[in-house]
């Protein structure tokens, strides 16, 4: 469990670690490369769930640890909300995957949250 503010615990179902900027960029290059290859191979033919599964599988095949649908629960007083990370790579890099023709403000807000 992480706690970022007094009285506001944040529970994460998988450990998350800070990595160097170089390590982050290496992970980013790898996952982006896989995403482009998947897009080039399948185009707009697959559902977002299938794209996410394929991306996770390719990351695992390239030697990266990965966790899908990692739960994050934020609690404060009577407030409680659960969020999910689409893909957590190397216990450090969060991937919010979208398979849409155009990103909307809702998609951008989801990525920020």
PDB file of C-alpha atoms in Angstrom:
ATOM      1  CA  UNK A   1       0.000   0.000   0.000  1.00  0.00           C
ATOM      2  CA  UNK A   2       1.170   3.499  -0.798  1.00  0.00           C
ATOM      3  CA  UNK A   3      -0.045   6.588   0.999  1.00  0.00           C
ATOM      4  CA  UNK A   4       0.424   9.884  -0.846  1.00  0.00           C
ATOM      5  CA  UNK A   5      -1.602  12.103   1.489  1.00  0.00           C
ATOM      6  CA  UNK A   6      -2.408  11.879   5.166  1.00  0.00           C
ATOM      7  CA  UNK A   7      -5.545   9.799   5.566  1.00  0.00           C
ATOM      8  CA  UNK A   8      -5.731   8.886   1.870  1.00  0.00           C
ATOM      9  CA  UNK A   9      -4.382   5.374   1.382  1.00  0.00           C
ATOM     10  CA  UNK A  10      -3.774   4.139  -2.128  1.00  0.00           C
ATOM     11  CA  UNK A  11      -3.721   0.360  -2.491  1.00  0.00           C
ATOM     12  CA  UNK A  12      -2.066  -1.182  -5.541  1.00  0.00           C
ATOM     13  CA  UNK A  13      -2.410  -4.886  -6.333  1.00  0.00           C
ATOM     14  CA  UNK A  14       1.089  -5.080  -7.835  1.00  0.00           C
ATOM     15  CA  UNK A  15       4.323  -3.462  -6.634  1.00  0.00           C
ATOM     16  CA  UNK A  16       5.464  -0.385  -8.563  1.00  0.00           C
ATOM     17  CA  UNK A  17       9.102   0.713  -8.640  1.00  0.00           C
ATOM     18  CA  UNK A  18      10.835   3.875  -9.780  1.00  0.00           C
ATOM     19  CA  UNK A  19      13.298   3.324 -12.631  1.00  0.00           C
ATOM     20  CA  UNK A  20      15.876   5.578 -14.218  1.00  0.00           C
ATOM     21  CA  UNK A  21      14.945   7.753 -17.160  1.00  0.00           C
ATOM     22  CA  UNK A  22      17.147   5.589 -19.416  1.00  0.00           C
ATOM     23  CA  UNK A  23      15.377   2.413 -18.252  1.00  0.00           C
ATOM     24  CA  UNK A  24      11.982   4.034 -18.804  1.00  0.00           C
ATOM     25  CA  UNK A  25      12.943   5.112 -22.332  1.00  0.00           C
ATOM     26  CA  UNK A  26      14.164   1.581 -23.146  1.00  0.00           C
ATOM     27  CA  UNK A  27      10.824   0.125 -21.999  1.00  0.00           C
ATOM     28  CA  UNK A  28       8.936   2.825 -23.890  1.00  0.00           C
ATOM     29  CA  UNK A  29      10.831   2.156 -27.144  1.00  0.00           C
ATOM     30  CA  UNK A  30      10.146  -1.565 -26.864  1.00  0.00           C
ATOM     31  CA  UNK A  31       6.418  -1.257 -26.127  1.00  0.00           C
ATOM     32  CA  UNK A  32       5.917   1.433 -28.779  1.00  0.00           C
ATOM     33  CA  UNK A  33       7.706  -0.744 -31.326  1.00  0.00           C
ATOM     34  CA  UNK A  34       5.412  -3.652 -30.493  1.00  0.00           C
ATOM     35  CA  UNK A  35       2.332  -1.394 -30.728  1.00  0.00           C
ATOM     36  CA  UNK A  36       3.344  -0.151 -34.191  1.00  0.00           C
ATOM     37  CA  UNK A  37       4.012  -3.715 -35.402  1.00  0.00           C
ATOM     38  CA  UNK A  38       0.615  -4.869 -34.113  1.00  0.00           C
ATOM     39  CA  UNK A  39      -1.082  -1.938 -35.840  1.00  0.00           C
ATOM     40  CA  UNK A  40       0.786  -2.602 -39.099  1.00  0.00           C
ATOM     41  CA  UNK A  41      -0.097  -6.307 -38.945  1.00  0.00           C
ATOM     42  CA  UNK A  42      -3.778  -6.019 -37.994  1.00  0.00           C
ATOM     43  CA  UNK A  43      -4.769  -2.426 -38.770  1.00  0.00           C
ATOM     44  CA  UNK A  44      -8.180  -1.563 -37.341  1.00  0.00           C
ATOM     45  CA  UNK A  45      -9.433  -5.147 -37.357  1.00  0.00           C
ATOM     46  CA  UNK A  46      -9.185  -6.049 -33.678  1.00  0.00           C
ATOM     47  CA  UNK A  47     -11.071  -5.042 -30.560  1.00  0.00           C
ATOM     48  CA  UNK A  48      -9.180  -3.054 -27.895  1.00  0.00           C
ATOM     49  CA  UNK A  49      -9.167  -6.063 -25.548  1.00  0.00           C
ATOM     50  CA  UNK A  50      -7.448  -8.180 -28.210  1.00  0.00           C
ATOM     51  CA  UNK A  51      -4.894  -5.433 -28.939  1.00  0.00           C
ATOM     52  CA  UNK A  52      -4.054  -5.169 -25.219  1.00  0.00           C
ATOM     53  CA  UNK A  53      -3.641  -8.941 -24.917  1.00  0.00           C
ATOM     54  CA  UNK A  54      -1.405  -9.051 -27.996  1.00  0.00           C
ATOM     55  CA  UNK A  55       0.705  -6.153 -26.716  1.00  0.00           C
ATOM     56  CA  UNK A  56       1.106  -7.813 -23.305  1.00  0.00           C
ATOM     57  CA  UNK A  57       2.095 -11.115 -24.956  1.00  0.00           C
ATOM     58  CA  UNK A  58       4.680  -9.465 -27.210  1.00  0.00           C
ATOM     59  CA  UNK A  59       6.171  -7.578 -24.274  1.00  0.00           C
ATOM     60  CA  UNK A  60       6.443 -10.847 -22.328  1.00  0.00           C
ATOM     61  CA  UNK A  61       8.041 -12.579 -25.331  1.00  0.00           C
ATOM     62  CA  UNK A  62      10.666  -9.829 -25.451  1.00  0.00           C
ATOM     63  CA  UNK A  63      11.584 -10.600 -21.826  1.00  0.00           C
ATOM     64  CA  UNK A  64       9.622  -7.907 -20.012  1.00  0.00           C
ATOM     65  CA  UNK A  65       7.601  -8.627 -16.895  1.00  0.00           C
ATOM     66  CA  UNK A  66       4.017  -7.542 -17.313  1.00  0.00           C
ATOM     67  CA  UNK A  67       0.794  -7.382 -15.339  1.00  0.00           C
ATOM     68  CA  UNK A  68      -2.609  -6.652 -16.858  1.00  0.00           C
ATOM     69  CA  UNK A  69      -5.548  -4.857 -15.239  1.00  0.00           C
ATOM     70  CA  UNK A  70      -3.613  -3.849 -12.115  1.00  0.00           C
ATOM     71  CA  UNK A  71      -6.024  -2.589  -9.478  1.00  0.00           C
ATOM     72  CA  UNK A  72      -5.524   0.761  -7.730  1.00  0.00           C
ATOM     73  CA  UNK A  73      -7.948   1.622  -4.918  1.00  0.00           C
ATOM     74  CA  UNK A  74      -8.076   5.161  -3.537  1.00  0.00           C
ATOM     75  CA  UNK A  75      -9.844   5.676  -0.207  1.00  0.00           C
ATOM     76  CA  UNK A  76     -10.594   8.745   1.879  1.00  0.00           C
ATOM     77  CA  UNK A  77     -13.191   8.855   4.669  1.00  0.00           C
ATOM     78  CA  UNK A  78     -16.300   7.351   3.057  1.00  0.00           C
ATOM     79  CA  UNK A  79     -14.970   7.774  -0.483  1.00  0.00           C
ATOM     80  CA  UNK A  80     -13.582   4.729  -2.268  1.00  0.00           C
ATOM     81  CA  UNK A  81     -12.831   4.347  -5.975  1.00  0.00           C
ATOM     82  CA  UNK A  82     -11.068   1.634  -7.916  1.00  0.00           C
ATOM     83  CA  UNK A  83      -9.031   2.285 -11.055  1.00  0.00           C
ATOM     84  CA  UNK A  84      -7.212  -0.178 -13.313  1.00  0.00           C
ATOM     85  CA  UNK A  85      -3.885   0.068 -15.098  1.00  0.00           C
ATOM     86  CA  UNK A  86      -4.257  -1.587 -18.517  1.00  0.00           C
ATOM     87  CA  UNK A  87      -0.689  -2.849 -18.555  1.00  0.00           C
ATOM     88  CA  UNK A  88       2.152  -2.485 -16.038  1.00  0.00           C
ATOM     89  CA  UNK A  89       5.557  -3.291 -17.536  1.00  0.00           C
ATOM     90  CA  UNK A  90       8.652  -4.121 -15.496  1.00  0.00           C
ATOM     91  CA  UNK A  91       6.745  -3.037 -12.354  1.00  0.00           C
ATOM     92  CA  UNK A  92       7.435   0.542 -13.395  1.00  0.00           C
ATOM     93  CA  UNK A  93       5.828   1.654 -16.628  1.00  0.00           C
ATOM     94  CA  UNK A  94       2.083   2.231 -16.973  1.00  0.00           C
ATOM     95  CA  UNK A  95       0.448   1.703 -20.362  1.00  0.00           C
ATOM     96  CA  UNK A  96      -3.076   3.013 -20.959  1.00  0.00           C
ATOM     97  CA  UNK A  97      -4.070   1.405 -24.262  1.00  0.00           C
ATOM     98  CA  UNK A  98      -6.658   2.832 -26.636  1.00  0.00           C
ATOM     99  CA  UNK A  99      -7.911   1.352 -29.900  1.00  0.00           C
ATOM    100  CA  UNK A 100      -9.977   4.208 -31.297  1.00  0.00           C
ATOM    101  CA  UNK A 101      -9.995   6.204 -34.518  1.00  0.00           C
ATOM    102  CA  UNK A 102      -9.535   9.495 -32.646  1.00  0.00           C
ATOM    103  CA  UNK A 103      -8.656  10.382 -29.043  1.00  0.00           C
ATOM    104  CA  UNK A 104     -11.269  12.461 -27.267  1.00  0.00           C
ATOM    105  CA  UNK A 105     -11.094  14.618 -24.156  1.00  0.00           C
ATOM    106  CA  UNK A 106     -12.516  11.665 -22.194  1.00  0.00           C
ATOM    107  CA  UNK A 107      -9.594   9.480 -23.361  1.00  0.00           C
ATOM    108  CA  UNK A 108      -7.071  12.165 -22.433  1.00  0.00           C
ATOM    109  CA  UNK A 109      -8.625  12.583 -18.972  1.00  0.00           C
ATOM    110  CA  UNK A 110      -8.533   8.823 -18.451  1.00  0.00           C
ATOM    111  CA  UNK A 111      -4.830   8.801 -19.334  1.00  0.00           C
ATOM    112  CA  UNK A 112      -4.100  11.615 -16.894  1.00  0.00           C
ATOM    113  CA  UNK A 113      -6.034   9.968 -14.054  1.00  0.00           C
TER     114      UNK A 113
END
